[in-house]
Amino acid sequence: MQNFVKFPLLSKSNRMQKLVLKASEEKCDEINMVDFPGGPKSFEICAKFCYGMIVTLNAYNIVAARCAAEYLEMTEDVDRGNLIFKIEVFLNSSIFRSWKDSIIVLQTTKSLLPSSENLKIVGRCIDSIASTTSVDPANITWSYTYNRKLSAQDEIVDNGMKFREKIESVPKDWWVEDICELDIDLYKRVMTAVKSKGRMDGAVIGEALKTYAIRWLPDSVDALVSDVHSWRNKLLVETIVCLLPSDKGVGCSCSFLLKLLKVAILVGLDDSAKEDLVKRISLKLHEAFVKDLLIPARSPQTTLYDVEMVQSIVNQYMMHEKRSQDLNVEKNKMGCTDFILGHGSLLSVGKLIDGYLEEIACDPNLSVASFIDLSQSIPEFARPVHDGLYKAIAMYLKEHPSLMKAEKKKMCGLMDVKKFTMDASMHAAQNERLPLRVVVQVLFFEQVRAGAGVGSLNNNPLDTSHSTTNTDEEWEKTAAEDCNSLKKQMSQIKIKEDGFQKKGKLSKKNSKSSKSGMKLLPSRSRRIFDKLWVMGKGHAENRSPETSGSSQSPTLMVPGNATKSSGSYSRHGRHSIS
């Protein structure tokens, strides 16, 4: 070190005095400081201060300057008003009182570890950030980064004076995007501090975690599991899972939790973390979309999607529902109908599962047992309409043409044709993949409903349980007898129809209102019924009643039962929590 630098530094640095003394004893003209924190730039700041030159400190260089001053031991014991003292005053009076500067300083501490940690700069930055997040949003007057900037504009009033006017109120989650640039370890410490304050709403915590995950988790599966980033992605998911709100019923949406579960499976997260996600998802299953449940299966599973995982989630959901029902049993002693009206979430889950079954029905490796188990995992009253279930079964029969008679019977035994809408009944009546007994049931109940109203179903001669529980031998014996009953019923309906036609006007009105639910079957359904009638007379041996006769099936459109779908998260259109 040159002589003109040596003496001014000696006056303010205790360490320089020691190093110079040691070099003199060893008769050495150089002093080596290879481990100097912050490098030449931070040393330059210290040197300028010692020479009385102007030093510019800001959020980007103050941590390096503080670590350098500590290394050089520029304390008050050496000289009054030394560099350490002045930097500490600047930190406490300016940096830690600024939201933006606190974040910048925290980011710079990473390259200066462990010195920045030992000087408690990291801890003080985290405490400052966590405290600021708890400030009433109405008192937020500074600008913040990214697309959540506080909107303000200058307006000129009549007297020529200008004033600042807020265009919109500051949302509760105004801060979540600002801390997204922090590394995982620092982000975890900040969020832990925010939660420990106990003043932040769980929904805001969930929004912050979702925003951070969207910011850093890659979109493609290949990038998730690549050797370069797999460890980091696993650490990220572990961090987010452990930071989820303690109250499992609040915070993150079900869609986000399911996406997190998919990533957790891909990166090989431990079972305890996945189980925690499953429990959280089960509490919000009624909010999920079908696409969210399409979790890719992993080896050794042979199916396209992880049906076992979805089964586990549904089982957890039903356990919660049963527990809630047991707790409220004294308060709620109502019948089944009232119970359904009071549990809209169960109806949502019923539609969700039917939609999911339709999606996975195309999987050639999906077993009949798995399909049936998942279908029966929800109670009967959660499925007041069986159109969705029929669509799923119809799809499964189409994609699995080699099913045995017994398997088809088990599949179709899940359905109750009395719970079909008109559209589903029309489709089922023309679906040649269905077993004969199911088609007869559909034709009978639809004909009775069309001619005599839904009330006559309670006294029908062809009961559903009778048809589905009989053996195939009994079915063959009773086919003619059942068809006789159908013919008699149809004759009665025909007489009523002829009576209406005699009145002229009523006949026209009836023909115009053929789109309503009280109509007779279309011509093709009549022809199929006539064919079944002949077969029931003893000609069924020409064709197997349980097998498919065509490779085509009409398309079913069920109004009001459309499958929900979810869009991907947008990184530029996040909705704030007000």
XYZ file of C-alpha atoms in Angstrom:
578
model
C 0.000 0.000 0.000
C 1.351 3.381 -0.943
C 2.680 5.737 1.746
C 0.274 8.596 0.985
C -2.639 6.286 1.821
C -1.161 4.657 4.846
C -1.228 7.446 7.435
C -4.811 8.758 6.992
C -6.094 5.181 7.220
C -4.095 4.549 10.370
C -5.826 7.448 12.114
C -9.300 5.846 11.797
C -8.681 2.096 11.410
C -7.541 -0.044 14.331
C -6.967 -3.044 12.055
C -4.736 -1.047 9.708
C -2.617 -0.045 12.665
C -2.141 -3.705 13.615
C -1.358 -4.763 10.049
C 1.198 -1.971 9.557
C 2.901 -2.801 12.813
C 3.113 -6.473 11.857
C 4.478 -5.619 8.395
C 7.154 -3.380 9.966
C 8.286 -6.140 12.263
C 8.532 -8.503 9.328
C 10.231 -5.804 7.230
C 7.556 -6.051 4.555
C 6.363 -3.126 2.427
C 2.987 -4.630 1.470
C -0.209 -5.458 3.347
C -2.408 -8.182 1.859
C -6.189 -8.180 2.524
C -7.484 -10.885 0.191
C -10.655 -11.474 2.230
C -11.688 -7.827 2.269
C -15.541 -7.668 2.153
C -16.960 -5.849 -0.844
C -13.679 -5.730 -2.735
C -11.948 -2.574 -4.061
C -15.115 -0.486 -4.222
C -15.897 -0.823 -0.542
C -12.255 -0.152 0.347
C -12.411 2.998 -1.767
C -15.390 4.234 0.277
C -13.453 3.727 3.508
C -10.364 5.399 2.093
C -12.318 8.447 0.892
C -13.913 8.792 4.301
C -10.502 8.729 5.966
C -9.274 11.433 3.594
C -12.281 13.628 4.281
C -13.677 13.275 0.784
C -17.411 13.160 0.008
C -18.802 9.622 0.215
C -22.107 8.717 -1.435
C -23.965 5.948 0.356
C -27.154 4.299 -0.934
C -29.121 1.072 -0.652
C -26.824 -0.673 -3.119
C -23.442 -0.014 -1.446
C -24.206 0.574 2.201
C -23.982 -3.096 3.237
C -20.553 -3.457 1.603
C -19.394 -0.231 3.233
C -20.672 -1.384 6.641
C -18.920 -4.751 6.358
C -15.693 -3.050 5.191
C -15.775 -0.591 8.071
C -16.262 -3.470 10.496
C -13.352 -5.347 8.915
C -11.114 -2.286 9.295
C -12.373 -1.775 12.885
C -13.333 1.864 12.253
C -15.002 2.221 15.653
C -15.585 5.103 18.050
C -12.697 3.867 20.210
C -10.272 4.751 17.417
C -11.789 8.077 16.384
C -14.955 9.870 17.371
C -17.629 10.038 14.655
C -16.047 7.170 12.784
C -17.458 5.431 9.717
C -19.300 2.619 11.553
C -21.238 5.135 13.625
C -22.222 7.240 10.624
C -23.334 4.226 8.598
C -25.486 2.937 11.486
C -27.175 6.330 11.772
C -27.921 6.292 8.046
C -29.305 2.736 8.211
C -31.668 3.449 11.093
C -32.797 6.898 9.996
C -33.235 6.258 6.290
C -32.748 2.736 4.921
C -34.861 0.741 7.394
C -37.634 3.314 7.141
C -37.913 2.853 3.399
C -39.857 -0.112 2.028
C -38.012 -0.221 -1.268
C -34.547 0.378 0.194
C -35.075 -2.347 2.794
C -35.760 -4.875 0.036
C -32.742 -3.745 -2.005
C -30.432 -3.892 1.013
C -31.720 -7.360 1.907
C -30.883 -8.570 -1.599
C -27.325 -7.224 -1.369
C -26.653 -9.000 1.938
C -26.498 -12.403 0.227
C -23.154 -11.701 -1.444
C -21.671 -10.465 1.828
C -22.465 -13.402 4.079
C -21.587 -14.176 6.824
C -20.514 -10.615 7.648
C -23.951 -9.114 6.915
C -25.594 -11.788 9.081
C -23.179 -11.272 11.979
C -23.801 -7.521 11.876
C -27.571 -8.283 12.066
C -28.248 -6.328 8.899
C -30.238 -9.240 7.451
C -32.403 -9.571 10.536
C -33.103 -5.858 10.750
C -34.083 -5.698 7.074
C -36.481 -8.620 7.494
C -38.064 -7.065 10.567
C -38.482 -3.753 8.753
C -40.147 -5.422 5.738
C -42.442 -7.573 7.886
C -43.528 -4.576 9.959
C -44.282 -2.504 6.871
C -46.552 -5.189 5.398
C -48.787 -4.804 8.438
C -49.316 -1.078 7.895
C -52.877 -0.026 7.108
C -53.093 0.129 3.279
C -54.859 3.471 3.592
C -51.595 4.900 4.940
C -49.446 3.633 2.046
C -48.196 6.716 0.190
C -45.048 5.454 -1.562
C -44.741 3.817 -4.933
C -43.943 0.156 -5.174
C -42.598 -2.013 -7.949
C -44.057 -4.124 -10.738
C -47.674 -3.830 -11.866
C -49.166 -2.946 -8.463
C -47.881 0.648 -8.447
C -49.910 3.225 -6.611
C -51.778 5.275 -9.195
C -51.704 9.001 -8.724
C -51.902 12.002 -10.998
C -51.547 15.741 -10.879
C -54.712 17.727 -11.412
C -54.979 21.468 -11.917
C -57.828 23.184 -10.112
C -59.364 26.540 -10.924
C -57.003 28.511 -8.699
C -53.983 26.955 -10.430
C -52.828 24.852 -7.486
C -51.838 21.217 -7.943
C -52.546 18.364 -5.619
C -51.992 14.604 -5.578
C -55.120 12.499 -5.829
C -55.342 8.725 -5.488
C -57.192 7.115 -8.342
C -57.701 3.791 -6.611
C -57.394 2.474 -3.085
C -54.353 0.392 -2.186
C -55.181 -3.348 -1.990
C -54.284 -5.473 1.021
C -51.798 -7.486 -0.996
C -49.945 -4.440 -2.333
C -46.613 -5.852 -1.138
C -46.653 -9.444 -2.437
C -44.974 -8.791 -5.800
C -42.281 -6.536 -4.376
C -40.671 -9.375 -2.412
C -40.873 -11.893 -5.260
C -37.324 -11.062 -6.374
C -35.883 -12.375 -3.114
C -34.083 -15.701 -3.124
C -35.866 -18.673 -1.600
C -34.097 -18.626 1.758
C -34.595 -14.877 2.289
C -38.200 -15.081 1.077
C -38.895 -17.834 3.567
C -37.512 -15.747 6.430
C -39.529 -12.694 5.396
C -42.784 -14.645 5.121
C -42.115 -16.370 8.442
C -41.683 -12.950 10.043
C -44.870 -11.654 8.389
C -46.845 -14.633 9.710
C -45.325 -14.295 13.194
C -46.674 -10.755 13.475
C -50.152 -12.308 13.527
C -51.750 -9.361 11.762
C -51.864 -10.643 8.181
C -54.982 -12.252 6.733
C -54.578 -15.857 5.593
C -55.951 -15.029 2.134
C -53.203 -12.453 1.619
C -50.565 -14.956 2.746
C -51.943 -17.421 0.216
C -51.890 -14.804 -2.532
C -48.264 -13.980 -1.740
C -47.228 -17.636 -1.952
C -49.111 -18.145 -5.213
C -47.472 -15.068 -6.740
C -44.006 -16.256 -5.736
C -44.646 -19.753 -7.116
C -45.860 -18.360 -10.444
C -42.805 -16.120 -10.588
C -40.236 -18.884 -10.120
C -41.731 -22.264 -11.027
C -41.165 -23.120 -14.700
C -44.139 -23.799 -16.948
C -42.888 -26.953 -18.650
C -42.565 -30.380 -17.061
C -39.131 -30.868 -18.604
C -37.827 -27.728 -16.926
C -39.298 -28.817 -13.604
C -37.517 -32.163 -13.536
C -34.305 -31.143 -15.318
C -31.098 -31.945 -13.479
C -30.065 -28.285 -13.520
C -33.100 -26.942 -11.676
C -34.731 -29.967 -10.014
C -33.096 -29.355 -6.623
C -34.085 -25.687 -6.638
C -37.655 -26.453 -7.702
C -37.989 -29.053 -4.954
C -36.709 -26.579 -2.365
C -39.139 -23.962 -3.667
C -42.159 -26.260 -3.362
C -41.084 -27.406 0.111
C -40.766 -23.772 1.179
C -44.196 -22.795 -0.133
C -45.865 -25.820 1.474
C -44.341 -25.094 4.880
C -45.402 -21.429 4.611
C -49.067 -22.176 3.866
C -51.467 -20.663 6.434
C -51.940 -22.810 9.528
C -55.705 -22.692 9.049
C -56.105 -25.213 6.229
C -59.533 -23.901 5.294
C -58.323 -20.440 4.250
C -55.570 -18.985 2.142
C -54.751 -20.508 -1.234
C -57.373 -21.525 -3.775
C -58.021 -25.187 -4.500
C -56.758 -24.802 -8.066
C -53.414 -23.460 -6.856
C -53.072 -26.209 -4.247
C -53.738 -28.859 -6.899
C -51.126 -27.316 -9.194
C -48.728 -27.338 -6.257
C -49.510 -31.010 -5.667
C -48.758 -31.831 -9.300
C -45.358 -30.144 -9.016
C -44.709 -31.825 -5.666
C -45.253 -35.226 -7.277
C -43.025 -34.385 -10.235
C -40.082 -33.125 -8.161
C -40.342 -36.004 -5.680
C -41.462 -34.180 -2.546
C -41.648 -36.298 0.613
C -44.915 -38.019 1.556
C -45.629 -35.823 4.586
C -45.701 -32.663 2.472
C -47.955 -34.313 -0.121
C -50.306 -35.549 2.589
C -50.564 -32.026 3.962
C -51.508 -30.757 0.499
C -54.116 -33.509 0.111
C -55.750 -32.506 3.405
C -55.842 -28.852 2.373
C -57.252 -29.680 -1.065
C -59.966 -31.892 0.407
C -61.320 -28.953 2.414
C -61.807 -26.950 -0.793
C -62.602 -29.710 -3.269
C -65.936 -28.106 -4.175
C -63.984 -25.163 -5.637
C -61.876 -27.315 -7.975
C -62.116 -27.695 -11.740
C -61.907 -30.940 -13.671
C -58.616 -29.976 -15.347
C -57.084 -29.350 -11.924
C -57.701 -32.990 -10.983
C -55.897 -34.368 -14.032
C -52.708 -35.231 -12.146
C -50.237 -37.142 -14.357
C -49.533 -40.640 -13.073
C -46.000 -41.670 -12.164
C -44.325 -45.049 -12.405
C -45.266 -47.789 -11.507
C -48.825 -46.637 -12.285
C -50.062 -47.616 -15.752
C -52.929 -45.157 -16.085
C -52.611 -41.754 -17.715
C -53.715 -39.921 -14.581
C -53.231 -40.543 -10.880
C -56.718 -41.808 -10.062
C -55.575 -43.135 -6.680
C -54.559 -39.627 -5.603
C -57.955 -38.207 -6.589
C -59.653 -41.084 -4.762
C -57.651 -40.193 -1.656
C -58.678 -36.539 -1.932
C -62.364 -37.450 -2.295
C -62.155 -39.824 0.676
C -60.645 -37.040 2.790
C -63.392 -34.684 1.647
C -66.125 -37.139 2.627
C -64.492 -37.639 6.030
C -64.668 -33.872 6.619
C -68.281 -33.778 5.481
C -69.239 -36.650 7.772
C -67.472 -35.003 10.688
C -69.301 -31.737 10.023
C -72.598 -33.583 9.762
C -71.999 -35.334 13.082
C -71.216 -32.022 14.776
C -74.409 -30.418 13.504
C -76.706 -33.403 13.933
C -78.459 -31.843 16.938
C -79.005 -28.553 15.125
C -79.984 -29.977 11.757
C -82.593 -32.740 11.956
C -84.044 -32.410 8.489
C -84.784 -34.813 5.668
C -82.668 -35.731 2.695
C -83.988 -32.920 0.472
C -83.269 -30.246 3.050
C -79.894 -31.802 3.620
C -79.068 -31.424 -0.077
C -80.224 -27.822 -0.110
C -77.982 -27.130 2.863
C -74.945 -28.754 1.293
C -74.354 -27.159 -2.070
C -70.704 -28.122 -1.881
C -71.641 -31.804 -2.119
C -73.575 -31.145 -5.308
C -70.548 -29.329 -6.738
C -68.300 -32.251 -5.866
C -70.787 -34.646 -7.468
C -70.647 -32.739 -10.760
C -66.868 -32.488 -10.454
C -66.405 -36.236 -10.040
C -68.747 -37.024 -12.943
C -66.782 -34.637 -15.146
C -63.513 -36.200 -14.006
C -64.829 -39.698 -14.730
C -65.728 -38.622 -18.244
C -62.194 -37.293 -18.782
C -60.424 -40.422 -17.540
C -62.869 -42.833 -19.214
C -60.783 -42.603 -22.401
C -57.792 -44.164 -20.615
C -57.382 -47.711 -21.985
C -55.635 -48.808 -18.774
C -58.348 -47.574 -16.399
C -59.913 -50.585 -14.711
C -63.625 -51.062 -14.136
C -62.988 -51.367 -10.398
C -61.233 -47.983 -10.235
C -64.031 -46.334 -12.195
C -66.728 -47.836 -9.968
C -64.892 -47.080 -6.710
C -64.461 -43.426 -7.584
C -68.052 -43.140 -8.774
C -69.372 -44.626 -5.523
C -67.112 -42.501 -3.308
C -69.748 -39.747 -3.144
C -73.214 -40.250 -1.628
C -76.261 -40.782 -3.828
C -77.889 -37.476 -2.879
C -74.818 -35.602 -4.166
C -75.826 -36.732 -7.658
C -79.504 -35.754 -8.119
C -79.139 -35.914 -11.924
C -77.323 -38.823 -13.563
C -76.617 -37.220 -16.944
C -72.949 -36.618 -16.115
C -72.509 -40.162 -14.853
C -74.176 -41.522 -17.986
C -71.823 -39.521 -20.213
C -68.837 -40.963 -18.338
C -70.128 -44.538 -18.601
C -71.011 -44.100 -22.270
C -67.497 -42.858 -22.938
C -65.983 -45.774 -21.028
C -68.067 -48.321 -22.984
C -67.011 -46.673 -26.228
C -63.298 -46.767 -25.385
C -63.425 -50.294 -23.886
C -65.390 -52.362 -26.439
C -64.052 -55.687 -25.124
C -65.805 -55.493 -21.747
C -67.517 -58.649 -20.516
C -71.276 -58.741 -19.909
C -70.792 -58.803 -16.159
C -68.537 -55.734 -16.293
C -71.031 -53.836 -18.412
C -73.743 -54.751 -15.953
C -71.683 -53.446 -13.035
C -70.951 -50.197 -14.849
C -74.552 -49.577 -15.841
C -75.731 -50.528 -12.358
C -74.274 -47.208 -11.180
C -76.944 -45.291 -13.111
C -80.555 -44.600 -12.230
C -82.490 -44.001 -15.444
C -85.210 -42.212 -13.487
C -82.659 -39.450 -12.872
C -81.953 -38.879 -16.583
C -83.017 -35.676 -18.263
C -84.844 -35.824 -21.586
C -81.603 -35.354 -23.556
C -79.823 -38.153 -21.707
C -82.794 -40.470 -22.165
C -82.946 -39.798 -25.905
C -79.224 -40.485 -26.226
C -79.354 -43.653 -24.105
C -82.305 -45.026 -26.056
C -80.197 -44.923 -29.226
C -76.934 -46.051 -27.623
C -76.432 -49.615 -28.842
C -73.465 -50.131 -26.540
C -75.736 -50.230 -23.499
C -77.088 -53.566 -22.265
C -80.607 -54.400 -23.418
C -82.103 -54.164 -19.938
C -80.886 -50.545 -19.577
C -82.368 -49.516 -22.922
C -85.727 -51.065 -21.960
C -85.666 -49.209 -18.634
C -84.917 -45.915 -20.399
C -87.680 -46.441 -22.947
C -90.203 -47.424 -20.316
C -89.562 -44.584 -17.890
C -89.356 -41.974 -20.626
C -92.598 -43.212 -22.195
C -94.391 -43.163 -18.863
C -93.027 -39.708 -18.054
C -94.043 -38.390 -21.457
C -97.583 -39.761 -21.276
C -98.581 -39.747 -17.634
C -96.113 -37.462 -15.846
C -93.348 -38.140 -13.388
C -95.807 -39.142 -10.672
C -96.686 -42.434 -12.362
C -93.123 -43.696 -11.885
C -93.888 -44.584 -8.294
C -96.297 -47.329 -9.401
C -94.539 -48.678 -12.499
C -94.574 -52.408 -13.334
C -90.890 -52.336 -14.422
C -88.978 -51.243 -11.331
C -85.285 -50.362 -11.678
C -84.155 -52.525 -8.810
C -86.087 -55.459 -10.285
C -84.312 -55.103 -13.620
C -80.814 -54.602 -12.301
C -80.798 -57.357 -9.690
C -82.230 -60.207 -11.717
C -79.901 -62.741 -13.264
C -79.529 -62.961 -17.029
C -81.658 -66.160 -17.069
C -84.472 -64.468 -15.175
C -84.237 -61.522 -17.531
C -84.774 -63.729 -20.573
C -87.808 -65.331 -18.917
C -89.448 -62.048 -17.978
C -88.574 -60.052 -21.132
C -91.854 -60.876 -22.901
C -93.869 -60.152 -19.763
C -92.191 -56.751 -19.303
C -92.694 -55.848 -22.925
C -96.397 -56.722 -22.611
C -96.624 -54.196 -19.809
C -94.868 -51.644 -21.963
C -97.203 -52.290 -24.872
C -100.240 -51.881 -22.628
C -98.858 -48.605 -21.270
C -98.121 -47.319 -24.753
C -101.646 -48.241 -25.904
C -103.116 -46.184 -23.093
C -100.941 -43.243 -24.067
C -101.993 -43.676 -27.701
C -105.696 -43.567 -26.729
C -105.098 -40.334 -24.819
C -103.283 -38.901 -27.814
C -106.163 -39.808 -30.166
C -108.579 -38.146 -27.783
C -106.603 -34.932 -27.992
C -106.457 -35.071 -31.761
C -110.268 -35.154 -32.043
C -110.416 -31.731 -30.472
C -108.406 -30.157 -33.325
C -106.988 -27.156 -31.538
C -105.521 -29.187 -28.755
C -103.855 -31.367 -31.361
C -102.133 -28.359 -32.920
C -101.025 -27.039 -29.577
C -99.602 -30.401 -28.618
C -97.677 -30.656 -31.881
C -96.192 -27.171 -31.391
C -95.119 -27.956 -27.853
C -93.255 -31.104 -28.834
C -90.013 -29.613 -27.528
C -91.234 -29.794 -23.929
C -90.489 -32.608 -21.516
C -93.991 -34.123 -21.918
C -93.475 -35.556 -25.437
C -93.375 -39.026 -26.935
C -90.154 -40.608 -28.117
C -88.799 -39.701 -31.568
C -89.276 -42.026 -34.508
C -85.892 -43.760 -34.165
C -86.547 -44.500 -30.484
C -89.952 -45.929 -31.474
C -88.273 -48.206 -34.005
C -85.751 -49.381 -31.412
C -88.595 -49.989 -28.982
C -90.477 -51.984 -31.609
C -87.318 -54.052 -32.191
C -87.021 -54.686 -28.457
C -90.722 -55.625 -28.399
C -90.192 -58.279 -31.061
C -87.076 -59.531 -29.302
C -89.030 -59.772 -26.073
C -91.489 -62.104 -27.882
C -88.833 -64.733 -28.337
C -86.511 -63.565 -31.111
C -83.697 -62.295 -28.904
C -81.543 -65.304 -29.760
C -80.498 -63.690 -33.060
C -78.491 -61.056 -31.234
C -76.713 -60.814 -27.923
C -78.659 -58.346 -25.754
C -75.568 -57.195 -23.871
C -73.164 -56.408 -26.699
C -72.628 -53.458 -28.966
C -73.977 -53.480 -32.478
C -72.383 -50.344 -33.819
C -69.160 -48.452 -33.529
C -70.890 -45.107 -33.619
C -72.879 -43.328 -30.982
C -74.782 -40.044 -31.137
C -73.301 -37.051 -29.362
C -74.960 -36.021 -26.113
C -75.205 -32.373 -25.156
C -76.375 -31.928 -21.566
C -77.458 -28.353 -20.796
C -76.596 -26.978 -17.397
C -74.070 -29.682 -16.637
C -71.047 -28.438 -18.534
C -67.697 -29.455 -17.169
C -65.849 -26.633 -15.480
C -62.395 -25.779 -16.781
C -59.609 -23.652 -15.413
C -57.301 -21.341 -17.252
C -53.625 -21.042 -16.637
C -52.336 -18.414 -14.290
C -51.341 -15.158 -15.902
C -48.198 -13.481 -14.703
C -49.400 -10.079 -15.796
C -53.040 -10.028 -14.789
C -53.126 -10.909 -11.100
C -56.243 -9.798 -9.229
C -55.532 -8.139 -5.902
C -57.266 -8.776 -2.614
C -59.110 -5.656 -1.554
